[in-house]
Amino acid sequence: MGGSLTIVGLGPARPEHVTLEARERLLAARTDGSRCYGLAHVREIVEALAPGLEIRALDYLYALPGVDRPTAYADLARMLVRRAFEDGFDVLYLVAGSPLYVNDAVLLVRKLCARHGHPLRLIHGLSFVDLVLDRVFWTGHHGLQLYSAWNVARDGTALATDAPALLFQLGEFSRGADALDEARSVVMLAELRDRLAERYPPDHPVTVLYSSGRPDYRSLARQVPLARLADEPVPVYSNLWVPALSGPDADPAVAPPSEGR
Amino acid sequence: MIRVRPPVPRPGRAEAPEGVVDLGARLLEGELRGGVLSGPAREMLRDRLQDAIEHRQYPLAGRLLEAWIDSWAAAALVDEAAARWRAGADGRALAVLGRAAEILRLAHGWGRLGAGPWPLPDRAWLDAALGEAGAARAVTGAGTWDGAEALAAALGVELDRAPDPRVLEVPGREVARRRAGIGRALARGEALAVFFSGPIPDGPEARLAVGEARMEARRQEAFDRYGLPGLLVEEAPTWREVLGPAPAGREGPVLAATCETALLPGTPARLARGDLDTVGWLLFAGPHPAVAVHPAAVHLLRALDGTAELDAVAGRLGAPPAEVREVARQLVALGAATAV
């Protein structure tokens, strides 16, 4: 039976950040019978790029009592593969950002397809990492530690202090859907502060990197001493730049905005 | 043999075939009417509401209060909606008829039929509706989701099944085992909605299967709202979506009320939690939602008789004129009063 599965990265938020390949695939999907799946938050950008394209909303996966996220992601991966390669649909799985960064469902789809020999097309998208790094001075020559805030605060991951670190999903205090409650993000921030304080001095300048949100999604930065990290809440999808304590990437400076205005 | 259709209104003017009694048409003609909703149904709701509060059945009381409040707008809209429905499938008309049916169901304490808001009337209503149809009957319908099974059981007659491929009826206990086939059929459009009959097992497998099926079904939301009629309309708005704020009145020194008022034991949500408090309500006989206000606003509105100026009304109420003028301004903005 025919059928195909394509994962489409839509970038962090702005339609201008979507690749030409992704845009062309979305436009084609309006007429070629492809079946599109995604969370509700991709609707806005898809509507801007391919008006009228119907998306099957996957948000139910986050609202099922007694179903944790790993179970939901595994189920989603199996469902997408079944729909494509057993039921014969051309399936598009639309995801925010880059499909390759911090997307467990995408990873499971890729593994499942590899295990069963199913062809998988992956259309790349701009990652949040590309955007947020424009507010710091870093080139990559001396490395970068990329972890979720959860890894450091709760999983015991220890950072090396001679290389900078970018910690993402800074406001995620819970593995449940209520993690979008910004006001409670200080729970995670306080735990993260205490873990970092084991290796960095209290006055180490750390920078919260986040987006201004609709409509222009500008990269914003707020630098604070480590000891003050939990003083204010942050949006769940904020990131934390932790400069190295020494060496070429110890520059704590915040780069100016890059919109040319 | 007389065959009986469940009380679910079908659009259009087509007569039921010979030998078929359509209880949907009887419901539309006899019960879904403005005079019924504003008269006996509203009275029954009030009595049942008092009873529910006395017996501390607060969740039920909350639903009854909401139905009572909605009966003003529903009564004002239902006759026109029924006429539009008889002319053909119309989503906005369906939203009004659906809410009217729900109000009626709550007023009588009737049960619910299958999918959607449609009621299973009591035996007395059924006997009256079928009075001339004779004793030799069977119910005709698809099964559980369209109420045919429940109606057959209520009448104590056979069910003459007429499968409807638009709805995939799945026993709840089988949902996980049949998941792949259900998802495929719905994704291919072989059915437009899914209905799970009987209890659905607890646990992640069944929940994920139900979630997938509902996500894949093209008209699930409309079906959940209105049952079979929901599949016949292009758009299936909710009752709240067909209502809009009342237009503001005109300001002036002499005002008259343009809506009815009531002092009630709370809002539906608070009453459902057992939180009783006196709340004023502005009740519009039109396509406008009722508005909760401070009880003082109700007292003021009741004093606006269209003859006295506001300061005189304030004197009668023993209230500061400046405060009365401010509340009156807000009532005008809400469309509850206007200058005469």
Coordinates of C-alpha atoms in Angstrom, one line a residue:
Chain A
M1 CA 0.0 0.0 0.0
G2 CA 1.3 3.5 -0.8
G3 CA 1.5 6.3 1.6
S4 CA 4.3 8.5 2.9
L5 CA 5.4 10.3 6.1
T6 CA 7.0 13.7 6.1
I7 CA 8.0 15.6 9.2
V8 CA 7.9 19.4 8.6
G9 CA 9.8 21.8 10.8
L10 CA 8.1 25.2 10.9
G11 CA 10.7 27.2 12.7
P12 CA 10.2 29.1 16.0
A13 CA 7.2 31.2 15.1
R14 CA 7.6 33.8 12.3
P15 CA 6.5 32.8 8.8
E16 CA 9.7 34.4 7.4
H17 CA 11.7 31.8 9.2
V18 CA 10.1 28.8 7.5
T19 CA 12.2 27.2 4.8
L20 CA 11.1 27.4 1.2
E21 CA 11.0 23.6 1.1
A22 CA 8.5 23.6 4.1
R23 CA 6.4 26.3 2.5
E24 CA 6.2 24.5 -0.8
R25 CA 5.2 21.3 0.9
L26 CA 2.4 23.0 2.8
L27 CA 1.1 24.7 -0.3
A28 CA 1.1 21.4 -2.2
A29 CA -0.7 19.7 0.7
R30 CA -3.7 21.9 0.1
T31 CA -4.5 20.1 -3.1
D32 CA -2.7 16.7 -3.1
G33 CA -4.8 15.1 -0.4
S34 CA -2.1 15.0 2.3
R35 CA -3.3 14.5 5.8
C36 CA -1.7 17.0 8.2
Y37 CA -1.3 16.6 11.9
G38 CA 0.0 19.1 14.5
L39 CA -0.6 20.8 17.8
A40 CA -2.9 23.8 17.8
H41 CA 0.0 26.2 18.1
V42 CA 1.1 25.5 14.5
R43 CA -2.2 26.6 13.1
E44 CA -1.4 30.3 13.1
I45 CA 1.8 29.9 11.1
V46 CA 0.3 27.3 8.7
E47 CA -2.7 29.6 8.1
A48 CA -0.2 32.4 7.2
L49 CA 1.7 30.1 4.8
A50 CA -1.0 27.9 3.3
P51 CA -4.5 29.4 4.1
G52 CA -7.2 26.8 4.5
L53 CA -5.0 23.8 5.0
E54 CA -6.8 21.5 7.4
I55 CA -4.7 20.3 10.4
R56 CA -5.8 17.4 12.6
A57 CA -5.2 18.7 16.1
L58 CA -3.1 16.5 18.3
D59 CA -3.7 18.5 21.5
Y60 CA -5.9 15.7 22.9
L61 CA -2.7 13.8 23.7
Y62 CA -1.9 16.4 26.4
A63 CA -5.4 16.2 27.9
L64 CA -5.9 12.5 28.6
P65 CA -5.9 11.7 32.3
G66 CA -3.5 9.0 33.3
V67 CA -1.5 9.2 30.1
D68 CA 2.0 10.6 30.6
R69 CA 4.0 12.3 27.9
P70 CA 6.4 9.5 27.1
T71 CA 3.3 7.2 26.5
A72 CA 1.6 9.9 24.5
Y73 CA 4.6 10.5 22.3
A74 CA 5.1 6.8 21.6
D75 CA 1.4 6.4 20.8
L76 CA 1.6 9.4 18.4
A77 CA 4.6 7.9 16.6
R78 CA 2.8 4.6 16.1
M79 CA -0.3 6.3 15.0
L80 CA 1.5 8.5 12.4
V81 CA 3.4 5.5 11.0
R82 CA 0.2 3.4 10.9
R83 CA -1.7 6.1 9.1
A84 CA 1.0 6.5 6.5
F85 CA 2.2 3.0 5.8
E86 CA -0.8 0.8 6.7
D87 CA -3.6 3.1 5.8
G88 CA -1.9 4.6 2.7
F89 CA -2.2 8.3 3.5
D90 CA 0.5 10.9 2.6
V91 CA 1.0 12.2 6.2
L92 CA 2.6 15.5 7.2
Y93 CA 3.5 15.9 10.8
L94 CA 4.0 19.6 11.4
V95 CA 6.2 20.6 14.3
A96 CA 7.4 23.9 15.7
G97 CA 11.1 24.8 15.5
S98 CA 13.5 22.2 14.2
P99 CA 12.3 18.6 14.2
L100 CA 15.7 17.5 15.5
Y101 CA 15.7 19.6 18.7
V102 CA 13.9 18.5 21.8
N103 CA 11.1 16.7 20.1
D104 CA 10.7 13.2 21.6
A105 CA 7.8 12.3 19.3
V106 CA 9.9 13.0 16.2
L107 CA 12.8 10.9 17.6
L108 CA 10.4 8.0 18.1
V109 CA 8.9 8.4 14.6
R110 CA 12.4 8.3 13.1
K111 CA 13.4 5.2 15.1
L112 CA 10.2 3.5 14.3
C113 CA 10.6 4.2 10.6
A114 CA 14.2 3.1 10.7
R115 CA 13.3 -0.2 12.4
H116 CA 10.6 -1.1 9.9
G117 CA 12.4 0.2 6.8
H118 CA 9.8 2.9 6.1
P119 CA 11.0 5.9 4.1
L120 CA 10.8 9.1 6.1
R121 CA 11.2 12.6 4.7
L122 CA 12.4 15.3 7.1
I123 CA 12.0 19.0 6.2
H124 CA 14.2 21.0 8.4
G125 CA 13.2 24.0 10.3
L126 CA 15.1 26.8 12.0
S127 CA 15.8 25.9 15.7
F128 CA 15.1 28.2 18.6
V129 CA 18.9 27.8 19.3
D130 CA 19.7 29.8 16.2
L131 CA 17.4 32.6 17.3
V132 CA 18.4 33.0 20.9
L133 CA 22.1 32.9 20.3
D134 CA 21.9 36.3 18.5
R135 CA 21.8 38.0 22.0
V136 CA 25.1 36.6 23.1
F137 CA 28.7 36.6 21.6
W138 CA 29.5 33.0 20.8
T139 CA 30.9 31.3 17.7
G140 CA 31.1 27.6 18.6
H141 CA 34.8 27.2 18.5
H142 CA 35.1 26.3 22.1
G143 CA 31.9 24.2 22.5
L144 CA 28.5 24.6 23.9
Q145 CA 26.6 22.6 26.5
L146 CA 23.0 22.3 25.5
Y147 CA 20.6 20.9 28.2
S148 CA 17.1 21.4 29.4
A149 CA 16.8 23.3 32.6
W150 CA 15.1 20.1 34.0
N151 CA 18.3 18.1 33.2
V152 CA 20.4 20.4 35.4
A153 CA 17.9 21.2 38.1
R154 CA 16.3 17.8 38.7
D155 CA 18.3 15.1 36.8
G156 CA 21.7 15.9 38.3
T157 CA 23.4 16.9 35.1
A158 CA 26.6 18.9 36.1
L159 CA 27.8 21.6 33.8
A160 CA 31.5 22.1 32.9
T161 CA 32.4 25.6 33.9
D162 CA 35.1 26.1 31.1
A163 CA 32.4 26.1 28.3
P164 CA 29.2 28.1 28.0
A165 CA 25.9 26.5 28.5
L166 CA 22.4 27.1 27.0
L167 CA 19.7 25.7 29.1
F168 CA 16.3 25.6 27.5
Q169 CA 12.6 25.3 28.6
L170 CA 13.6 27.3 31.6
G171 CA 10.0 27.8 32.9
E172 CA 9.1 24.1 32.8
F173 CA 8.4 23.2 36.4
S174 CA 6.2 20.2 35.8
R175 CA 6.0 17.3 33.3
G176 CA 2.3 18.0 33.1
A177 CA 0.5 20.3 30.7
D178 CA 0.2 22.9 33.5
A179 CA 3.9 23.8 32.8
L180 CA 2.6 26.7 30.7
D181 CA 1.6 28.5 34.0
E182 CA 4.3 31.2 33.8
A183 CA 3.8 32.3 37.4
R184 CA 5.0 29.0 38.8
S185 CA 8.2 29.0 36.7
V186 CA 10.1 30.3 39.7
V187 CA 9.8 26.8 41.2
M188 CA 12.2 25.6 38.5
L189 CA 14.3 28.7 38.5
A190 CA 15.0 28.4 42.2
E191 CA 16.0 24.8 41.9
L192 CA 18.2 25.6 38.9
R193 CA 19.8 28.6 40.8
D194 CA 20.7 26.3 43.7
R195 CA 22.2 23.7 41.4
L196 CA 24.2 26.2 39.4
A197 CA 25.4 27.9 42.7
E198 CA 27.3 24.7 43.5
R199 CA 29.7 25.5 40.6
Y200 CA 29.3 29.2 39.8
P201 CA 29.7 32.2 42.1
P202 CA 26.5 34.1 43.2
D203 CA 27.4 37.1 41.1
H204 CA 28.0 35.1 37.9
P205 CA 26.1 37.0 35.2
V206 CA 23.5 34.7 33.6
T207 CA 21.2 35.8 30.8
V208 CA 17.6 34.8 30.3
L209 CA 16.9 34.6 26.6
Y210 CA 13.3 34.7 25.4
S211 CA 10.9 35.9 22.8
S212 CA 8.8 39.0 22.7
G213 CA 6.0 36.8 21.3
R214 CA 3.3 38.0 18.9
P215 CA 3.6 39.6 16.4
D216 CA 7.3 40.0 15.7
Y217 CA 8.9 37.4 18.0
R218 CA 12.0 39.5 18.8
S219 CA 14.8 38.0 20.7
L220 CA 14.9 39.5 24.2
A221 CA 17.6 39.2 26.9
R222 CA 17.6 39.9 30.6
Q223 CA 20.9 39.5 32.5
V224 CA 20.9 38.9 36.2
P225 CA 23.4 37.7 38.8
L226 CA 22.9 34.0 39.4
A227 CA 21.7 34.7 42.9
R228 CA 18.7 36.7 41.5
L229 CA 17.7 34.1 38.9
A230 CA 14.5 33.1 40.7
D231 CA 13.3 36.6 41.5
E232 CA 11.0 36.9 38.6
P233 CA 9.0 34.4 36.6
V234 CA 9.8 33.6 33.0
P235 CA 7.8 32.2 30.0
V236 CA 8.1 28.4 29.8
Y237 CA 10.1 28.5 26.6
S238 CA 12.8 30.8 27.9
N239 CA 16.4 29.8 27.9
L240 CA 19.3 30.6 30.1
W241 CA 22.8 31.5 28.9
V242 CA 25.5 30.6 31.4
P243 CA 28.9 32.0 30.3
A244 CA 32.0 30.0 31.0
L245 CA 33.9 31.0 34.1
S246 CA 37.1 31.3 32.2
G247 CA 38.5 31.1 28.7
P248 CA 37.4 32.6 25.3
D249 CA 33.7 32.1 26.0
A250 CA 33.7 33.8 29.4
D251 CA 32.4 37.0 27.9
P252 CA 29.1 37.7 29.7
A253 CA 28.1 40.6 27.5
V254 CA 24.6 40.8 26.1
A255 CA 24.6 41.4 22.4
P256 CA 22.3 44.2 21.1
P257 CA 19.1 43.3 19.2
S258 CA 19.7 42.2 15.7
E259 CA 16.6 43.5 13.9
G260 CA 18.6 46.4 12.5
R261 CA 16.3 49.0 14.1
Chain B
M1 CA -46.9 -2.6 11.7
I2 CA -46.4 1.0 12.7
R3 CA -42.7 2.0 12.9
V4 CA -41.7 4.8 15.2
R5 CA -38.7 7.2 14.7
P6 CA -36.9 8.6 17.8
P7 CA -37.8 12.2 18.9
V8 CA -35.0 13.8 17.0
P9 CA -36.1 16.6 14.6
R10 CA -35.2 16.1 11.0
P11 CA -34.8 19.1 8.7
G12 CA -37.1 19.9 5.8
R13 CA -40.8 19.4 5.2
A14 CA -40.7 15.8 4.0
E15 CA -43.5 13.8 5.5
A16 CA -42.6 10.5 7.2
P17 CA -43.3 7.6 4.9
E18 CA -46.6 5.8 5.3
G19 CA -46.6 3.6 8.3
V20 CA -43.9 5.6 10.1
V21 CA -44.6 7.9 13.1
D22 CA -41.9 10.5 13.4
L23 CA -41.6 11.6 17.0
G24 CA -39.0 14.2 16.0
A25 CA -41.8 16.0 14.1
R26 CA -44.1 15.7 17.1
L27 CA -41.4 17.1 19.4
L28 CA -40.9 20.0 17.0
E29 CA -44.5 20.8 16.5
G30 CA -45.8 20.2 20.0
E31 CA -42.9 21.1 22.4
L32 CA -40.2 23.2 20.8
R33 CA -42.3 26.3 20.9
G34 CA -42.0 29.7 22.5
G35 CA -45.2 29.4 24.4
V36 CA -44.1 26.1 25.9
L37 CA -40.7 27.3 27.0
S38 CA -41.9 30.6 28.4
G39 CA -44.9 29.0 30.1
P40 CA -45.1 25.5 31.5
A41 CA -41.5 24.6 30.9
R42 CA -40.3 27.7 32.8
E43 CA -42.7 26.9 35.7
M44 CA -41.5 23.3 35.9
L45 CA -37.9 24.5 35.9
R46 CA -38.6 26.9 38.8
D47 CA -40.3 24.1 40.8
R48 CA -37.5 21.6 40.1
L49 CA -34.9 24.3 41.0
Q50 CA -36.4 25.0 44.3
D51 CA -36.7 21.2 45.0
A52 CA -33.0 20.6 44.0
I53 CA -31.8 23.4 46.3
E54 CA -33.9 22.1 49.2
H55 CA -32.4 18.7 48.7
R56 CA -28.9 20.1 48.3
Q57 CA -28.6 18.7 44.8
Y58 CA -26.4 21.6 43.8
P59 CA -24.9 20.3 40.5
L60 CA -28.5 19.7 39.2
A61 CA -29.6 23.0 40.6
G62 CA -26.9 24.7 38.6
R63 CA -28.1 23.1 35.4
L64 CA -31.7 24.0 36.2
L65 CA -30.8 27.6 36.9
E66 CA -28.9 27.9 33.7
A67 CA -31.9 26.4 31.8
W68 CA -34.3 28.7 33.5
I69 CA -32.2 31.8 32.6
D70 CA -31.8 30.6 29.0
S71 CA -35.5 30.0 28.6
W72 CA -36.0 33.8 27.9
A73 CA -33.8 33.8 24.8
A74 CA -34.8 30.3 23.8
A75 CA -38.5 31.1 24.0
A76 CA -37.9 34.2 21.9
L77 CA -36.0 32.4 19.2
V78 CA -37.4 28.9 19.0
D79 CA -40.5 29.5 16.8
E80 CA -38.4 31.1 14.0
A81 CA -35.7 28.4 14.4
A82 CA -38.3 25.7 14.0
A83 CA -39.6 27.4 10.9
R84 CA -36.1 27.6 9.4
W85 CA -35.5 24.0 10.3
R86 CA -38.6 22.9 8.5
A87 CA -37.3 24.8 5.5
G88 CA -34.0 22.9 5.6
A89 CA -30.9 22.1 7.6
D90 CA -29.7 25.3 9.3
G91 CA -26.9 25.3 11.9
R92 CA -28.1 28.4 13.8
A93 CA -31.6 27.1 13.9
L94 CA -30.3 23.7 15.2
A95 CA -28.4 25.5 18.0
V96 CA -31.6 27.1 19.2
L97 CA -33.6 23.9 18.8
G98 CA -30.9 21.9 20.6
R99 CA -30.9 24.3 23.6
A100 CA -34.7 24.4 23.6
A101 CA -34.8 20.6 23.7
E102 CA -32.3 20.6 26.6
I103 CA -34.4 23.1 28.5
L104 CA -37.5 21.0 27.9
R105 CA -35.6 17.9 29.0
L106 CA -34.5 19.5 32.3
A107 CA -37.9 21.0 32.9
H108 CA -39.6 17.6 32.7
G109 CA -36.7 15.6 34.2
W110 CA -36.6 13.5 31.1
G111 CA -33.6 11.4 30.2
R112 CA -31.3 11.9 27.2
L113 CA -31.4 10.0 24.0
G114 CA -28.1 8.8 22.5
A115 CA -26.0 11.6 21.1
G116 CA -26.9 15.2 21.3
P117 CA -29.4 17.1 23.5
W118 CA -32.6 15.3 22.4
P119 CA -34.8 14.0 25.2
L120 CA -36.4 10.6 25.8
P121 CA -39.8 11.8 27.0
D122 CA -41.7 9.9 29.6
R123 CA -44.3 7.2 28.9
A124 CA -47.2 9.6 29.2
W125 CA -45.8 11.9 26.5
L126 CA -45.0 8.9 24.3
D127 CA -48.4 7.4 24.7
A128 CA -50.1 10.7 23.9
A129 CA -47.8 11.2 20.8
L130 CA -48.5 7.6 19.6
G131 CA -52.1 7.5 20.7
E132 CA -53.7 6.9 17.3
A133 CA -50.8 4.7 16.0
G134 CA -52.1 1.4 17.3
A135 CA -50.4 -1.2 19.4
A136 CA -48.4 -3.1 16.8
R137 CA -45.3 -1.0 16.6
A138 CA -41.5 -1.3 16.2
V139 CA -38.9 1.4 16.6
T140 CA -36.8 2.2 13.5
G141 CA -33.4 3.6 13.8
A142 CA -29.6 2.9 13.8
G143 CA -29.1 1.9 17.4
T144 CA -27.8 3.5 20.5
W145 CA -26.5 6.8 19.2
D146 CA -29.8 7.9 17.6
G147 CA -31.8 6.8 20.6
A148 CA -33.6 4.0 18.8
E149 CA -32.5 1.4 21.4
A150 CA -33.6 3.6 24.3
L151 CA -36.9 4.4 22.7
A152 CA -37.6 0.7 21.9
A153 CA -36.8 -0.2 25.5
A154 CA -39.1 2.6 26.8
L155 CA -42.0 1.4 24.6
G156 CA -41.3 -2.2 25.1
V157 CA -41.2 -3.0 21.4
E158 CA -38.7 -4.4 18.9
L159 CA -36.0 -2.4 17.2
D160 CA -36.0 -2.5 13.4
R161 CA -32.4 -1.6 12.8
A162 CA -31.6 0.7 9.9
P163 CA -27.9 1.1 9.9
D164 CA -26.5 4.6 9.2
P165 CA -22.9 4.5 7.8
R166 CA -22.3 8.1 8.7
V167 CA -21.8 7.1 12.4
L168 CA -19.5 4.4 13.5
E169 CA -20.9 2.9 16.7
V170 CA -18.4 1.0 18.7
P171 CA -18.9 -0.8 22.0
G172 CA -16.7 1.0 24.5
R173 CA -15.0 -2.2 25.7
E174 CA -13.8 -2.9 22.1
V175 CA -12.2 0.5 21.4
A176 CA -8.6 -0.4 22.1
R177 CA -8.7 -3.8 20.2
R178 CA -10.4 -2.3 17.2
R179 CA -8.4 0.9 17.2
A180 CA -6.6 0.5 13.9
G181 CA -9.8 -0.2 11.9
I182 CA -11.7 2.6 13.6
G183 CA -9.0 5.1 12.9
R184 CA -8.7 4.0 9.2
A185 CA -12.4 4.1 8.6
L186 CA -12.7 7.6 10.1
A187 CA -9.6 8.9 8.3
R188 CA -10.9 7.7 5.0
G189 CA -14.2 9.4 5.6
E190 CA -16.2 6.1 5.6
A191 CA -17.9 7.4 8.7
L192 CA -18.2 11.0 9.8
A193 CA -18.3 10.5 13.6
V194 CA -17.9 7.8 16.2
F195 CA -20.1 6.9 19.1
F196 CA -18.9 4.7 21.9
S197 CA -21.7 2.7 23.5
G198 CA -21.4 1.3 26.9
P199 CA -18.5 1.9 29.3
I200 CA -15.0 2.6 28.1
P201 CA -12.4 0.7 30.0
D202 CA -10.1 2.8 32.2
G203 CA -6.5 3.0 31.2
P204 CA -4.1 4.7 28.7
E205 CA -4.8 2.3 25.8
A206 CA -8.5 2.9 25.7
R207 CA -8.1 6.7 26.3
L208 CA -5.5 7.0 23.5
A209 CA -7.8 5.0 21.1
V210 CA -10.8 7.2 21.9
G211 CA -8.6 10.3 21.5
E212 CA -7.4 9.2 18.1
A213 CA -10.9 8.3 16.9
R214 CA -12.4 11.6 18.0
M215 CA -9.5 13.5 16.4
E216 CA -9.9 11.7 13.1
A217 CA -13.7 11.9 12.8
R218 CA -14.5 14.8 10.4
R219 CA -17.8 15.9 12.1
Q220 CA -17.3 14.7 15.6
E221 CA -17.8 18.0 17.3
A222 CA -21.1 18.7 15.5
F223 CA -22.2 15.1 16.2
D224 CA -21.4 15.4 19.9
R225 CA -23.4 18.6 20.1
Y226 CA -26.5 17.7 18.1
G227 CA -26.4 14.0 17.2
L228 CA -27.5 13.1 13.7
P229 CA -28.8 16.6 12.9
G230 CA -25.3 17.9 13.5
L231 CA -24.1 15.9 10.6
L232 CA -26.6 17.5 8.3
V233 CA -25.6 21.2 8.7
E234 CA -22.5 23.0 7.3
E235 CA -21.7 24.7 10.5
A236 CA -22.9 23.6 14.0
P237 CA -22.5 26.6 16.3
T238 CA -23.1 26.3 20.0
W239 CA -26.1 27.9 21.7
R240 CA -23.7 30.6 23.2
E241 CA -22.4 31.4 19.7
V242 CA -25.8 32.3 18.4
L243 CA -26.3 34.9 21.1
G244 CA -24.7 38.3 21.2
P245 CA -24.8 41.3 23.7
A246 CA -28.0 43.3 23.6
P247 CA -27.6 46.7 21.8
A248 CA -27.1 49.6 24.2
G249 CA -30.2 51.8 24.9
R250 CA -30.4 55.6 24.6
E251 CA -29.3 57.7 27.6
G252 CA -31.7 60.3 28.9
P253 CA -33.3 61.8 32.1
V254 CA -36.3 59.4 32.0
L255 CA -35.6 55.7 31.5
A256 CA -37.6 52.6 31.1
A257 CA -36.6 48.9 31.4
T258 CA -36.2 47.0 28.2
C259 CA -35.7 43.5 29.7
E260 CA -37.1 41.4 32.5
T261 CA -35.3 40.9 35.8
A262 CA -35.0 38.3 38.5
L263 CA -33.2 37.9 41.8
L264 CA -31.8 34.4 41.9
P265 CA -29.8 32.3 44.3
G266 CA -26.5 32.7 42.4
T267 CA -24.9 32.1 39.1
P268 CA -25.2 28.5 37.6
A269 CA -21.5 27.8 38.3
R270 CA -21.6 29.0 41.8
L271 CA -24.8 27.3 42.6
A272 CA -23.5 24.0 41.2
R273 CA -20.8 24.3 43.9
G274 CA -23.3 24.9 46.6
D275 CA -22.3 28.6 46.9
L276 CA -25.7 30.4 47.3
D277 CA -25.9 34.1 47.2
T278 CA -28.5 36.5 45.7
V279 CA -27.6 37.6 42.2
G280 CA -29.6 39.9 40.0
W281 CA -30.2 38.8 36.4
L282 CA -31.2 40.8 33.3
L283 CA -33.3 38.5 31.1
F284 CA -33.7 39.4 27.4
A285 CA -36.5 38.1 25.2
G286 CA -34.2 38.1 22.2
P287 CA -30.9 36.6 20.9
H288 CA -28.9 38.0 23.9
P289 CA -27.4 36.1 26.9
A290 CA -28.7 36.9 30.3
V291 CA -26.5 39.2 32.3
A292 CA -25.6 38.8 36.0
V293 CA -25.7 42.1 38.0
H294 CA -25.7 43.4 41.5
P295 CA -29.1 43.0 43.1
A296 CA -29.3 46.8 43.5
A297 CA -29.3 47.1 39.7
V298 CA -32.4 45.0 39.6
H299 CA -34.1 47.1 42.2
L300 CA -33.3 50.2 40.2
L301 CA -34.4 48.7 36.9
R302 CA -37.7 47.7 38.4
A303 CA -38.2 51.3 39.6
L304 CA -37.6 52.7 36.1
D305 CA -41.2 53.1 35.0
G306 CA -40.7 55.5 32.1
T307 CA -42.2 58.5 33.8
A308 CA -39.9 59.6 36.7
E309 CA -36.5 61.3 36.2
L310 CA -33.5 59.5 37.7
D311 CA -33.1 61.8 40.7
A312 CA -36.8 61.2 41.6
V313 CA -36.2 57.5 41.3
A314 CA -33.2 57.8 43.6
G315 CA -35.3 59.6 46.1
R316 CA -37.9 56.9 46.0
L317 CA -35.2 54.2 46.5
G318 CA -33.4 56.2 49.2
A319 CA -30.2 56.0 47.2
P320 CA -27.5 58.6 46.4
P321 CA -28.5 60.2 43.1
A322 CA -24.9 60.1 41.7
E323 CA -24.7 56.3 42.3
V324 CA -28.2 55.8 40.8
R325 CA -27.1 57.8 37.7
E326 CA -24.0 55.7 37.3
V327 CA -25.8 52.3 37.7
A328 CA -28.5 53.6 35.2
R329 CA -25.7 54.5 32.8
Q330 CA -24.4 51.0 33.0
L331 CA -27.9 49.5 32.5
V332 CA -28.3 51.6 29.4
A333 CA -25.0 50.4 28.1
L334 CA -26.1 46.8 28.7
G335 CA -29.3 47.3 26.8
A336 CA -31.4 46.8 29.8
A337 CA -32.9 50.3 29.8
T338 CA -33.5 53.2 27.4
A339 CA -34.7 56.7 27.3
V340 CA -38.4 57.3 26.7

